[in-house]
PDB file of C-alpha atoms in Angstrom:
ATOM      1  CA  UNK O 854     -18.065  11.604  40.185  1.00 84.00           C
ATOM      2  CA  UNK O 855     -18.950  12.169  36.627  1.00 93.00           C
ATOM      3  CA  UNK O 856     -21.095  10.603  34.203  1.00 95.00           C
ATOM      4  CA  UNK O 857     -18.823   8.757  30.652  1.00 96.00           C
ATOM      5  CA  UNK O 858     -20.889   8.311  27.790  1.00 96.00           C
ATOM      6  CA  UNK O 859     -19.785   5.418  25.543  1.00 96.00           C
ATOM      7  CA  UNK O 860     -21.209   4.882  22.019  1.00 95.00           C
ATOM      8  CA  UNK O 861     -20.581   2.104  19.141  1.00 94.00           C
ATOM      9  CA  UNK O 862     -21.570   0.856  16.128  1.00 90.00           C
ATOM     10  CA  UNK O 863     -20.524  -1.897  13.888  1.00 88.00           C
ATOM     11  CA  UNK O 864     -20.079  -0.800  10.641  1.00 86.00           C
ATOM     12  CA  UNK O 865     -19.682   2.186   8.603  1.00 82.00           C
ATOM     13  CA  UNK O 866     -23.287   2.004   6.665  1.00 82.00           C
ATOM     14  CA  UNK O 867     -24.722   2.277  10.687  1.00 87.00           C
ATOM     15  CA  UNK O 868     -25.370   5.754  12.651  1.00 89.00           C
ATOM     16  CA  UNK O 869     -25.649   5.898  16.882  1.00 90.00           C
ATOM     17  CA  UNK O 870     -28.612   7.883  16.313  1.00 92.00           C
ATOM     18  CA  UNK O 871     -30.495   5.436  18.635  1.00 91.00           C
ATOM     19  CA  UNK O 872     -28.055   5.663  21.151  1.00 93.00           C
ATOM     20  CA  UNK O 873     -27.386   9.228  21.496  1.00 94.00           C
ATOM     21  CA  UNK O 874     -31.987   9.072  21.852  1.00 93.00           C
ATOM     22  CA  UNK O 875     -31.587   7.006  24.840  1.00 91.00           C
ATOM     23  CA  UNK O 876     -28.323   8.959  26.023  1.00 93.00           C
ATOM     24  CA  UNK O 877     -30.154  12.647  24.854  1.00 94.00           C
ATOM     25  CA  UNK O 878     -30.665  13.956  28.413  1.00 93.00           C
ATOM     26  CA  UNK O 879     -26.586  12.894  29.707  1.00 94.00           C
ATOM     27  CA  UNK O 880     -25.735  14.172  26.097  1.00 94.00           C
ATOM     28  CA  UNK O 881     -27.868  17.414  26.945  1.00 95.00           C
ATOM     29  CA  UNK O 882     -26.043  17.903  30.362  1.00 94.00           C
ATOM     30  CA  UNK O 883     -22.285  18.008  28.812  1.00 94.00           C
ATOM     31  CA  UNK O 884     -21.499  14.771  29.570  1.00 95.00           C
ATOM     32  CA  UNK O 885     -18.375  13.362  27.656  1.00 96.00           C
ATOM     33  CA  UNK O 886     -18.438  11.095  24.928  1.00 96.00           C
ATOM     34  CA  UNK O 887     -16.124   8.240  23.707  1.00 96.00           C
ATOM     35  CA  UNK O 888     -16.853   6.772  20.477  1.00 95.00           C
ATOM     36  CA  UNK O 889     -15.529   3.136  18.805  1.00 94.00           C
ATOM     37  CA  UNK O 890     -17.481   3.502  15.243  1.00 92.00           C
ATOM     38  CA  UNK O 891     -17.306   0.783  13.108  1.00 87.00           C
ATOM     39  CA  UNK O 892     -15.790  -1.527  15.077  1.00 89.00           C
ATOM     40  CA  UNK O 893     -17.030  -5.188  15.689  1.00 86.00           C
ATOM     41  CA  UNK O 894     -17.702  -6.599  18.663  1.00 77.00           C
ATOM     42  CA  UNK O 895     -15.401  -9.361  18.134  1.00 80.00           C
ATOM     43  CA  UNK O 896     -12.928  -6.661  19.252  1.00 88.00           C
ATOM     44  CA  UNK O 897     -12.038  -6.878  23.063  1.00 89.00           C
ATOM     45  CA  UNK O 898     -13.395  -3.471  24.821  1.00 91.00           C
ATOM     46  CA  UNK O 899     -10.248  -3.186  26.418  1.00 92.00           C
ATOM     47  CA  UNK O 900      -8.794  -3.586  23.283  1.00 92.00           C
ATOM     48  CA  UNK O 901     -10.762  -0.675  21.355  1.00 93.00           C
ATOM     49  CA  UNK O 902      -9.492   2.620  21.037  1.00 93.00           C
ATOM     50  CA  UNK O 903     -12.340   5.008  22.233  1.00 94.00           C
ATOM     51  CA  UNK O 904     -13.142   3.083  25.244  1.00 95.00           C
ATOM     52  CA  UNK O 905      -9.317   2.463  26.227  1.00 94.00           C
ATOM     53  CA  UNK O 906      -9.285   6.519  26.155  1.00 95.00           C
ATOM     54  CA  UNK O 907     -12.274   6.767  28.147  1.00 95.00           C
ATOM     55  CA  UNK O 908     -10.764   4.186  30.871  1.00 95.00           C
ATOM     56  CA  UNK O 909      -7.654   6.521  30.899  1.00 95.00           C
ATOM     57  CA  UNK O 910      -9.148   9.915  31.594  1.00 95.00           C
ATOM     58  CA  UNK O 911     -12.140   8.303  34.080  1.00 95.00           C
ATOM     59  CA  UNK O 912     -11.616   8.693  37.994  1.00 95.00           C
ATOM     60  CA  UNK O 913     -12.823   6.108  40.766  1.00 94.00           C
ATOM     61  CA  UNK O 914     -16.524   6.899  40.782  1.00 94.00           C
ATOM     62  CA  UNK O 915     -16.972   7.785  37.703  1.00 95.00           C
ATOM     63  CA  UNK O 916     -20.154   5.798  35.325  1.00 95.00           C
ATOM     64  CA  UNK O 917     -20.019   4.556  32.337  1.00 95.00           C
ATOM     65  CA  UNK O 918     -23.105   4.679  30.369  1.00 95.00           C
ATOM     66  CA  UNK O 919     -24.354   3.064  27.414  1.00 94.00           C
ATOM     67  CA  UNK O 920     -27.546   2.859  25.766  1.00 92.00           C
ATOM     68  CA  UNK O 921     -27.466  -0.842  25.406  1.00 87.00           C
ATOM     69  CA  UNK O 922     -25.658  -4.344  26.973  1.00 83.00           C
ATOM     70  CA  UNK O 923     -24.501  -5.018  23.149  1.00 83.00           C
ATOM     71  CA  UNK O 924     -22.659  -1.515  22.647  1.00 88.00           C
ATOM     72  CA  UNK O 925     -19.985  -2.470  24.941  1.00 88.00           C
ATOM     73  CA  UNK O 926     -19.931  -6.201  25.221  1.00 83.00           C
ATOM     74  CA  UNK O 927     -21.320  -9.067  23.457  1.00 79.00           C
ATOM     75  CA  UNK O 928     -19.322 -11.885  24.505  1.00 81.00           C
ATOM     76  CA  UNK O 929     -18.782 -13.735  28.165  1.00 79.00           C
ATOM     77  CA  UNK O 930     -15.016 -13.591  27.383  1.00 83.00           C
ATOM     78  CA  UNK O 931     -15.438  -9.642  27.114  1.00 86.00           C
ATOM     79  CA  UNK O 932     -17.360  -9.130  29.922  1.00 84.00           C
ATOM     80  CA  UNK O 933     -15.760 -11.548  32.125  1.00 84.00           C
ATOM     81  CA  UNK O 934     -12.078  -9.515  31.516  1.00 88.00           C
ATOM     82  CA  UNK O 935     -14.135  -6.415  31.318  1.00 91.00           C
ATOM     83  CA  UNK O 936     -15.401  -6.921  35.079  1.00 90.00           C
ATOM     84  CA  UNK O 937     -12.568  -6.551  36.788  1.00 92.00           C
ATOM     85  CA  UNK O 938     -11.284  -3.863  35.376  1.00 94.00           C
ATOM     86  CA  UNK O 939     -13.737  -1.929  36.174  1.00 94.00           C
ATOM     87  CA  UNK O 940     -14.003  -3.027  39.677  1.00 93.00           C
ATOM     88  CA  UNK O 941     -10.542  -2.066  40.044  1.00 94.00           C
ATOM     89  CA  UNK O 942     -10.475   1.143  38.906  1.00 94.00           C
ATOM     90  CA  UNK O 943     -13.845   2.068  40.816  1.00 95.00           C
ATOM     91  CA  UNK O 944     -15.845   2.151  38.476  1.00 95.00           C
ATOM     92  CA  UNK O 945     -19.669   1.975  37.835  1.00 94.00           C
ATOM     93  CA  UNK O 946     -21.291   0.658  34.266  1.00 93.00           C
ATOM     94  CA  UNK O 947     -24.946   1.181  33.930  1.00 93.00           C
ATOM     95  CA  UNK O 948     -27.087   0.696  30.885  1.00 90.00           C
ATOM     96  CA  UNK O 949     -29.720   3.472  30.160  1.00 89.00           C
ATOM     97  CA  UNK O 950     -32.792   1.055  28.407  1.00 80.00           C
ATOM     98  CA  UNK O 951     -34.123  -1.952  28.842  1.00 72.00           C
ATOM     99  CA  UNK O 952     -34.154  -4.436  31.797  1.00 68.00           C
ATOM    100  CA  UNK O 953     -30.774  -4.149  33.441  1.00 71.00           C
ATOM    101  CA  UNK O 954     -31.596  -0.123  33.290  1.00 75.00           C
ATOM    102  CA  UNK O 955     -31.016   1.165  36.575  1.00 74.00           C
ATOM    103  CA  UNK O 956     -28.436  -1.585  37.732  1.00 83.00           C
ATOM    104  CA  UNK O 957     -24.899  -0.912  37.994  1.00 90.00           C
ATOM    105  CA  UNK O 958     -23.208  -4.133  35.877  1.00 87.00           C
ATOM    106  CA  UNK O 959     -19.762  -3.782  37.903  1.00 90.00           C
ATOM    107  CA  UNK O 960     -21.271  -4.481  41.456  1.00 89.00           C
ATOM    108  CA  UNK O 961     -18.750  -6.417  43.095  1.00 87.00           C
ATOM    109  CA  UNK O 962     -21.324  -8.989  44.040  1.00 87.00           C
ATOM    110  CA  UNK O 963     -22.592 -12.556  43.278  1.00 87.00           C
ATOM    111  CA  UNK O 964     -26.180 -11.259  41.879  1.00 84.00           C
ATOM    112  CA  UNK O 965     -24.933  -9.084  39.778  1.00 83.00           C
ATOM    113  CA  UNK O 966     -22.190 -11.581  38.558  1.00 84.00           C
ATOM    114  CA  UNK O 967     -24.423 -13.780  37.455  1.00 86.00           C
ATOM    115  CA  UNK O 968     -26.913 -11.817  35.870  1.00 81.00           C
ATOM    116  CA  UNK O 969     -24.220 -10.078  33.314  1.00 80.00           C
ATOM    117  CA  UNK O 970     -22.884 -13.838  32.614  1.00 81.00           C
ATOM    118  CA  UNK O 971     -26.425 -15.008  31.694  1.00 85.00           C
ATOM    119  CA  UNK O 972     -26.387 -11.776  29.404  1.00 78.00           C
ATOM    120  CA  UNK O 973     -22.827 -11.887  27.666  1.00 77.00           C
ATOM    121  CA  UNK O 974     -24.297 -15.237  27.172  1.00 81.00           C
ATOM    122  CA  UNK O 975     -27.643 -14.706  25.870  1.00 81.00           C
ATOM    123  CA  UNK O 976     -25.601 -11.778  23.653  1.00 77.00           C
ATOM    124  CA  UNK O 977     -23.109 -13.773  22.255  1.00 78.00           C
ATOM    125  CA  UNK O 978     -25.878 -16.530  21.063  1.00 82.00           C
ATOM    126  CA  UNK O 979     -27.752 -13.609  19.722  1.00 77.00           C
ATOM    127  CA  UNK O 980     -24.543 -12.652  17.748  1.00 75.00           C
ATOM    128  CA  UNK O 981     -23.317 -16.129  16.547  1.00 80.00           C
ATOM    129  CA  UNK O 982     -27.342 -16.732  15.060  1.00 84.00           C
ATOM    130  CA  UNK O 983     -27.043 -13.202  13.209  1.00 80.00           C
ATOM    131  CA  UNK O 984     -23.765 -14.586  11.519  1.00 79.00           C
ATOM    132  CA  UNK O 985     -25.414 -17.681  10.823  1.00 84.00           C
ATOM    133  CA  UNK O 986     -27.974 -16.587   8.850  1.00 84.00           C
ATOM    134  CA  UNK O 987     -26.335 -14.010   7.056  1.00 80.00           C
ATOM    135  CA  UNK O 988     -23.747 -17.220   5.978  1.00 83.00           C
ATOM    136  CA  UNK O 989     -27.279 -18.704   4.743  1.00 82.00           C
ATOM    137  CA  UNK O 990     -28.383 -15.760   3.098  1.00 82.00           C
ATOM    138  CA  UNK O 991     -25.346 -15.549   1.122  1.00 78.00           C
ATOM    139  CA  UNK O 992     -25.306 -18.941   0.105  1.00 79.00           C
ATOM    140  CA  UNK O 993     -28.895 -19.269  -1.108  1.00 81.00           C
ATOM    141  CA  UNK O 994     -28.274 -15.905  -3.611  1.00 77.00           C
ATOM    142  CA  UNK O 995     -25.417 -17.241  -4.590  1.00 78.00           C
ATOM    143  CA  UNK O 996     -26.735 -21.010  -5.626  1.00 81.00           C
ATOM    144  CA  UNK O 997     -30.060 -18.732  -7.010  1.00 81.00           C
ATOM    145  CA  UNK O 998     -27.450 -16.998  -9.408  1.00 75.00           C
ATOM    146  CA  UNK O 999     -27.468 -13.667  -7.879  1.00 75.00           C
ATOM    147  CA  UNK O1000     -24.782 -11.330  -8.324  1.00 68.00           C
ATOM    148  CA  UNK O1001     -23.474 -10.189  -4.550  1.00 69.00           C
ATOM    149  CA  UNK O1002     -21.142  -7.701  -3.229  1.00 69.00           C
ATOM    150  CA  UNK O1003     -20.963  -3.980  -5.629  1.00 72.00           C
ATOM    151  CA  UNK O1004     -22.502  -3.727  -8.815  1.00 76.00           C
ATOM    152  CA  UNK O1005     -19.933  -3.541 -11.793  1.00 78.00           C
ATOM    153  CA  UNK O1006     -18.631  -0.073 -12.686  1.00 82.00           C
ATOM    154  CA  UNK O1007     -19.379  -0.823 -16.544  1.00 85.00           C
ATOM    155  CA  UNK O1008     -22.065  -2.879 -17.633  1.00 86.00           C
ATOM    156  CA  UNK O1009     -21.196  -5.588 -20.167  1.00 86.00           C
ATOM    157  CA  UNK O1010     -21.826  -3.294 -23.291  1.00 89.00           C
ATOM    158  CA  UNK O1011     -19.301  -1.353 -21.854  1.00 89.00           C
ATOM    159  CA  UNK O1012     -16.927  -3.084 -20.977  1.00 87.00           C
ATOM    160  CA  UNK O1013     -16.946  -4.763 -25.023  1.00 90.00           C
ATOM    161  CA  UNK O1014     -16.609  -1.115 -26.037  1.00 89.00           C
ATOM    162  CA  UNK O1015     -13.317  -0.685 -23.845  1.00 88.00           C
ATOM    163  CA  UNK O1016     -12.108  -3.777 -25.154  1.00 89.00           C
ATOM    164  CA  UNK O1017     -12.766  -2.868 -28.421  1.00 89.00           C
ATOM    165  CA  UNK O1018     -11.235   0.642 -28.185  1.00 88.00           C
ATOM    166  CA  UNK O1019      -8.093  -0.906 -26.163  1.00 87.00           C
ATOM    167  CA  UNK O1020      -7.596  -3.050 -29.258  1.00 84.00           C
ATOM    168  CA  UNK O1021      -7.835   0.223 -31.963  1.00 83.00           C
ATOM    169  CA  UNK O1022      -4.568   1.379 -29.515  1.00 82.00           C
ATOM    170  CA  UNK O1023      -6.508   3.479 -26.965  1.00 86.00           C
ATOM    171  CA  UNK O1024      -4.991   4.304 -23.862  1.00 86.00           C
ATOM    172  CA  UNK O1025      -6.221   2.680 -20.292  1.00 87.00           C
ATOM    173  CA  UNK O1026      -5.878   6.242 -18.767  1.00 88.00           C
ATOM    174  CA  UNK O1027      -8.591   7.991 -21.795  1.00 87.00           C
ATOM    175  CA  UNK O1028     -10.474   5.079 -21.624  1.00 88.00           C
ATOM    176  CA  UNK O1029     -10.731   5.453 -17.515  1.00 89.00           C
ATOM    177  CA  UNK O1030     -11.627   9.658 -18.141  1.00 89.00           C
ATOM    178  CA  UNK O1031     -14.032   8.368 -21.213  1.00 88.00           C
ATOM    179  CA  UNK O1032     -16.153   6.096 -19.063  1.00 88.00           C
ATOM    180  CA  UNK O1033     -15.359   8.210 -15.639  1.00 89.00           C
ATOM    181  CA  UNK O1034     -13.740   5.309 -13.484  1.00 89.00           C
ATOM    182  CA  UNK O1035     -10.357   4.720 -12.195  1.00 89.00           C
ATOM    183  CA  UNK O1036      -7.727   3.487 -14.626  1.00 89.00           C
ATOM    184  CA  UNK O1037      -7.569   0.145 -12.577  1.00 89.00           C
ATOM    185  CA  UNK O1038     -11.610  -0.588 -13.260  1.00 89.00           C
ATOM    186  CA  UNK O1039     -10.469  -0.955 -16.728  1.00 89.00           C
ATOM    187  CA  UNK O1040      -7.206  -2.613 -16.234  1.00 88.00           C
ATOM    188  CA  UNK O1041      -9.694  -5.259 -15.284  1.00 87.00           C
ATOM    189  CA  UNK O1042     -11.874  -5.135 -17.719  1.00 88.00           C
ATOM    190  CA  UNK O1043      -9.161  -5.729 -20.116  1.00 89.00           C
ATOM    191  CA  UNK O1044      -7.243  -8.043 -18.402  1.00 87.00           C
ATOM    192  CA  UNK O1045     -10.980 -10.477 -17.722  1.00 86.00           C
ATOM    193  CA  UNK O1046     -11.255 -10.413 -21.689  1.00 84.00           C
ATOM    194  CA  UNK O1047      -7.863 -11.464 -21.636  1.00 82.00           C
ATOM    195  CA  UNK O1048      -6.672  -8.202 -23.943  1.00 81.00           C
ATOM    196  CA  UNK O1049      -3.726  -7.477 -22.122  1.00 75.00           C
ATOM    197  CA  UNK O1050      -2.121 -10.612 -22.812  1.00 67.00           C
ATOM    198  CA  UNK O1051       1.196 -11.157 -24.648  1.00 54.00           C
ATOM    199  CA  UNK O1052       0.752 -12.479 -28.133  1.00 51.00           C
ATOM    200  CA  UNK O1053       1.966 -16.406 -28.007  1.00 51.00           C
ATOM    201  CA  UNK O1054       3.699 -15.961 -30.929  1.00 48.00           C
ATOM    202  CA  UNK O1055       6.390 -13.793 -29.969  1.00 48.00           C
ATOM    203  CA  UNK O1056       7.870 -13.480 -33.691  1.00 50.00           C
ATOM    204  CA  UNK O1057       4.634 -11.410 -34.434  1.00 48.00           C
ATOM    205  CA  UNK O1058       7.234  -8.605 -32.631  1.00 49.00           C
ATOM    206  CA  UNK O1059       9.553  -6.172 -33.581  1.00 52.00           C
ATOM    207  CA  UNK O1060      12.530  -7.623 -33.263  1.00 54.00           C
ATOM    208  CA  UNK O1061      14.096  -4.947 -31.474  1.00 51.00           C
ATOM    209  CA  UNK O1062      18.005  -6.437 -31.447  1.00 53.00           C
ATOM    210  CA  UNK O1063      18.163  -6.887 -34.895  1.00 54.00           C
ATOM    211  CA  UNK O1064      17.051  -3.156 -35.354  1.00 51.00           C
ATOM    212  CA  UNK O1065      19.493  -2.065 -32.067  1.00 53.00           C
ATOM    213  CA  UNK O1066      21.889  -4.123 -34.297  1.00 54.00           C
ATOM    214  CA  UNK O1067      21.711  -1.908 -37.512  1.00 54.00           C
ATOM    215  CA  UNK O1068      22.045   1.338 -36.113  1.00 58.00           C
ATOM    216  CA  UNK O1069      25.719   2.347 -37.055  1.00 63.00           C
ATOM    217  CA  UNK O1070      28.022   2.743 -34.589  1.00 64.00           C
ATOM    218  CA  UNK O1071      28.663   6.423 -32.906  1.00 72.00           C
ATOM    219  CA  UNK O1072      31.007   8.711 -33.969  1.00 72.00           C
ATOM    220  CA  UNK O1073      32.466  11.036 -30.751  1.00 70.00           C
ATOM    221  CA  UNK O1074      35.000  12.823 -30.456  1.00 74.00           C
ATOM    222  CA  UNK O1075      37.529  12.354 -27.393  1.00 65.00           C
ATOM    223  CA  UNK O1076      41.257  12.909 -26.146  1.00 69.00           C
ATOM    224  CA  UNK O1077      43.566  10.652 -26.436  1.00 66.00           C
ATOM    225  CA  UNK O1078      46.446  10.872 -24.139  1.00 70.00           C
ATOM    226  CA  UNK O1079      49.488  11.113 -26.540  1.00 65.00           C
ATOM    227  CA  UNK O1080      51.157   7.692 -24.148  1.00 61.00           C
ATOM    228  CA  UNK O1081      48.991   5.254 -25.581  1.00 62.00           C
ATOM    229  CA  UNK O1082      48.953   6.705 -28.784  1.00 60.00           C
ATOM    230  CA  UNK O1083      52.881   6.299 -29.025  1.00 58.00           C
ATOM    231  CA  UNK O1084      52.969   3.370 -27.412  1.00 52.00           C
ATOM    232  CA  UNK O1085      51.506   1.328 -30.410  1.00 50.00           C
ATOM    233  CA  UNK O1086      51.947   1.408 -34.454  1.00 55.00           C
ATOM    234  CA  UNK O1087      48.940   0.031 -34.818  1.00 50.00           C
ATOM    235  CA  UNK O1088      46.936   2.579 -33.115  1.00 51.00           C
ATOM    236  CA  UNK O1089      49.585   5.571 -34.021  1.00 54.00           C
ATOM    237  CA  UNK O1090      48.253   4.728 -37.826  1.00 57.00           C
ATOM    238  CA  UNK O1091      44.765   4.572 -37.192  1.00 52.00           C
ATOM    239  CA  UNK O1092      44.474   7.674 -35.230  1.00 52.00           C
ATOM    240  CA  UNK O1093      46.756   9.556 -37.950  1.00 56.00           C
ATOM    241  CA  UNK O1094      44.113  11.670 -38.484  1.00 55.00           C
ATOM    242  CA  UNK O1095      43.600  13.233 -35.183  1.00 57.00           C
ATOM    243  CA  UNK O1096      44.553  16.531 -34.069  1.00 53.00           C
ATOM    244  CA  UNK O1097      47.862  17.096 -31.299  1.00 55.00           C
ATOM    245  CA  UNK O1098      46.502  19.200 -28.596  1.00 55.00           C
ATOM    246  CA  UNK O1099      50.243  20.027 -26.468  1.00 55.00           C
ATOM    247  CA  UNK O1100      49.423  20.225 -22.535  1.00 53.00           C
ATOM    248  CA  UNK O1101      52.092  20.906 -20.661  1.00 49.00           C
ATOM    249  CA  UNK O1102      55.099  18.997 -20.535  1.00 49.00           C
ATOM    250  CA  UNK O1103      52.658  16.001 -22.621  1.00 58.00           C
ATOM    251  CA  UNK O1104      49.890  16.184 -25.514  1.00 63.00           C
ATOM    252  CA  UNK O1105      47.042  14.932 -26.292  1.00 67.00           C
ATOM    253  CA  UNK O1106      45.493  13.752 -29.628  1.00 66.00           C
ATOM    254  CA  UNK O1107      41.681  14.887 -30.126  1.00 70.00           C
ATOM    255  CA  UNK O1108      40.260  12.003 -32.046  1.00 68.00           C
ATOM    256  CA  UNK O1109      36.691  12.187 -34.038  1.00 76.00           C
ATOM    257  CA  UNK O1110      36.370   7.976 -34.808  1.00 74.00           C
ATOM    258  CA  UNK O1111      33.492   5.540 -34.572  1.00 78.00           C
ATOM    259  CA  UNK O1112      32.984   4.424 -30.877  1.00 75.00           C
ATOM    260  CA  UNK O1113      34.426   0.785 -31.832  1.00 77.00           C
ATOM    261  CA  UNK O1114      37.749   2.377 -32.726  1.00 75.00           C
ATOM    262  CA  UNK O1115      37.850   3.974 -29.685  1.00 73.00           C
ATOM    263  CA  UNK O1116      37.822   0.417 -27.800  1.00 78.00           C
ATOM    264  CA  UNK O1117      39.842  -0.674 -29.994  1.00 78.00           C
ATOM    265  CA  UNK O1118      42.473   1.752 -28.957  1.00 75.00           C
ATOM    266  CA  UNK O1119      41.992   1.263 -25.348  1.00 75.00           C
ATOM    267  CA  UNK O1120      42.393  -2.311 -25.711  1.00 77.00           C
ATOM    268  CA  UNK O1121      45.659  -2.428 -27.662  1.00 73.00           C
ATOM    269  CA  UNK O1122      46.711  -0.144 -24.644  1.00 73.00           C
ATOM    270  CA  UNK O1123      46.026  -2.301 -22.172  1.00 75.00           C
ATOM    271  CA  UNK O1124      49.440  -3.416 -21.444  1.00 73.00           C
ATOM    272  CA  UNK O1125      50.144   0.441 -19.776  1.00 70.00           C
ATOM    273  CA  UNK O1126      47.598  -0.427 -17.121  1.00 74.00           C
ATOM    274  CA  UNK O1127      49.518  -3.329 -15.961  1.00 76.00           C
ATOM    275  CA  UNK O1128      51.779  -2.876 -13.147  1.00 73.00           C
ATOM    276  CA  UNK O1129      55.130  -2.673 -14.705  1.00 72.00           C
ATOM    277  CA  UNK O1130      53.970   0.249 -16.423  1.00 72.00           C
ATOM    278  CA  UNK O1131      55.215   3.542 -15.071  1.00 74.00           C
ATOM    279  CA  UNK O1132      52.814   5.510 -13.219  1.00 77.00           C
ATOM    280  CA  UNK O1133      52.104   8.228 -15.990  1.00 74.00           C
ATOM    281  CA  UNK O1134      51.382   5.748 -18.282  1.00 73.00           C
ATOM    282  CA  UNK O1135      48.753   3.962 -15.830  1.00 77.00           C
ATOM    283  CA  UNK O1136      47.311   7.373 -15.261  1.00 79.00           C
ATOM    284  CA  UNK O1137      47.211   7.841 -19.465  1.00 76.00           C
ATOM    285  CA  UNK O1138      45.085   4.628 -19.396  1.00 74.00           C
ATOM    286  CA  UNK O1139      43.160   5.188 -16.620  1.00 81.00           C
ATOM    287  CA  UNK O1140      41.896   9.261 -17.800  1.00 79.00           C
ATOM    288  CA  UNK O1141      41.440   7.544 -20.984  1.00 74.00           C
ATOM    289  CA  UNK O1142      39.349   4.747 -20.175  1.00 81.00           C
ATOM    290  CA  UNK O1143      37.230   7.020 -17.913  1.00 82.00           C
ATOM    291  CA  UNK O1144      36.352   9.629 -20.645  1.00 78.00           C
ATOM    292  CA  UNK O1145      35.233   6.407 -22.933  1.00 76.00           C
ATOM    293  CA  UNK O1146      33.141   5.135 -20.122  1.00 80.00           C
ATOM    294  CA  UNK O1147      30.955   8.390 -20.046  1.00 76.00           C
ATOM    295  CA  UNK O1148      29.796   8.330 -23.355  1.00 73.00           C
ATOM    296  CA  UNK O1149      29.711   3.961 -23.752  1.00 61.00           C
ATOM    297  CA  UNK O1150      31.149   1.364 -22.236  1.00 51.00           C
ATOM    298  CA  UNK O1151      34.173   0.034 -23.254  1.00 47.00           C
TER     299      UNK O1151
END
């Protein structure tokens, strides 16, 4: 039979400094420890992850020991599925201060049933009238203007400054290293003083097409397989110019001409792609369309 220390705490701002006080001399003997910290009581024991490993690795006999009722339970829902659990398994719960000290709160036995009701009781009303007034407190400093949760990472002055330097084209990422916060405090900023915003008149922008527009068309150079080129005046003529490149048993015609041209002579071919074209010319098409495809689409 061995002795299972069990410690909690609710939040992350709180220490079990207290408990491990009343626990010192178990603590000083070896005993093991199981820890839950920061984690509410409005979690189930059974359902917390420190005590769930405890009840795993515990034998029948063992105790449980906590410095205090409210470490393990503070609810008569917890206790009461708690209970017989622990009865199950063989297990003993004790609490080391206070007036249930000395008592073993899994005793199979109508006292003892009783007494840890009236105390899951008396715990939970404790509980519910800590949340209570904390709900009050917070509403009073909020209806006497106070400011709650963290302060702001940049006072107003600051944050005008930011604004002001956003505006003059400054980046959110030097302005974040400038005033030593993350990039996303000033995203914030900016975006409360509504600087981020799209202008509403949207003329006010570069009109990108119309520049996209003016840019003169590509020149590249590509082969083109000598099929289409014969199979058309029209493009035969305009791709005069190009130079006859013989591959094997066929030739090719290396063409430097605007990108538009290009299309142009794909699409006058387009009748060797159809199906009553012979399968060389199909394949002429097809290599030829592929190699204007990688540099624009047709």
């Amino acid at each position: 039979m061995a002795d299972r220390l069990y410690l909690r705490h609710s939040t992350d701002k709180q220490t079990d400094a207290r408990q491990r006080h009343a626990l010192a001399p178990l603590l000083a003997a070896g005993a093991p420890v199981y820890e839950d910290p920061a984690t509410s009581t409005r979690q189930l024991s059974l359902d917390r992850a420190g005590f769930t490993r405890l009840l795993n690795e515990a034998a029948v006999g063992d105790t449980i020991r906590i410095a205090d009722a409210a470490r393990l339970f503070r609810s008569v829902a917890d206790i009461l599925a708690l209970r017989p659990v622990l009865i199950r398994r063989g297990l003993h719960l004790r609490v080391e201060s206070g007036l249930l000290s000395g008592i073993d709160l899994a005793s199979d036995d109508p006292g003892t049933k009783m007494m840890v009701n009236v105390l899951a009781a008396a715990l939970e009303f404790q509980r519910d009238m800590i949340s209570e007034n904390t709900r009050e407190g917070v509403a009073a400093a909020e209806a006497s203007g106070k400011t709650l949760g963290r302060p702001a990472a940049l006072d107003p002055d600051q944050a005008a400054k930011v604004v002001e330097a956003f505006g003059e084209g400054t980046a959110v990422k030097a302005l974040a290293r400038q005033h030593q916060v993350d990039p996303k405090t000033i995203r914030r900023v900016l975006d409360a003083a509504g600087a981020r915003e799209l202008p509403e008149q949207l003329d006010v922008l570069p009109d990108l097409a119309a520049e996209q527009q003016q840019e003169p068309d590509p020149v590249i150079t590509l082969d083109l397989p000598g099929l289409l080129a014969d199979g058309d005046e029209t493009v035969r003529t305009a791709l005069a110019s190009g130079r006859t490149i013989r591959r094997g048993q066929c030739h090719s015609l290396r063409i430097t001409a605007p990108l538009e041209l290009h299309r142009a002579a794909l699409q006058q071919a387009a009748a060797l792609a159809a199906d009553a074209a012979g399968p060389a010319e199909r394949k002429a098409h097809r290599v030829y369309a592929a190699r204007l495809t990688a540099v624009g689409r047709p």
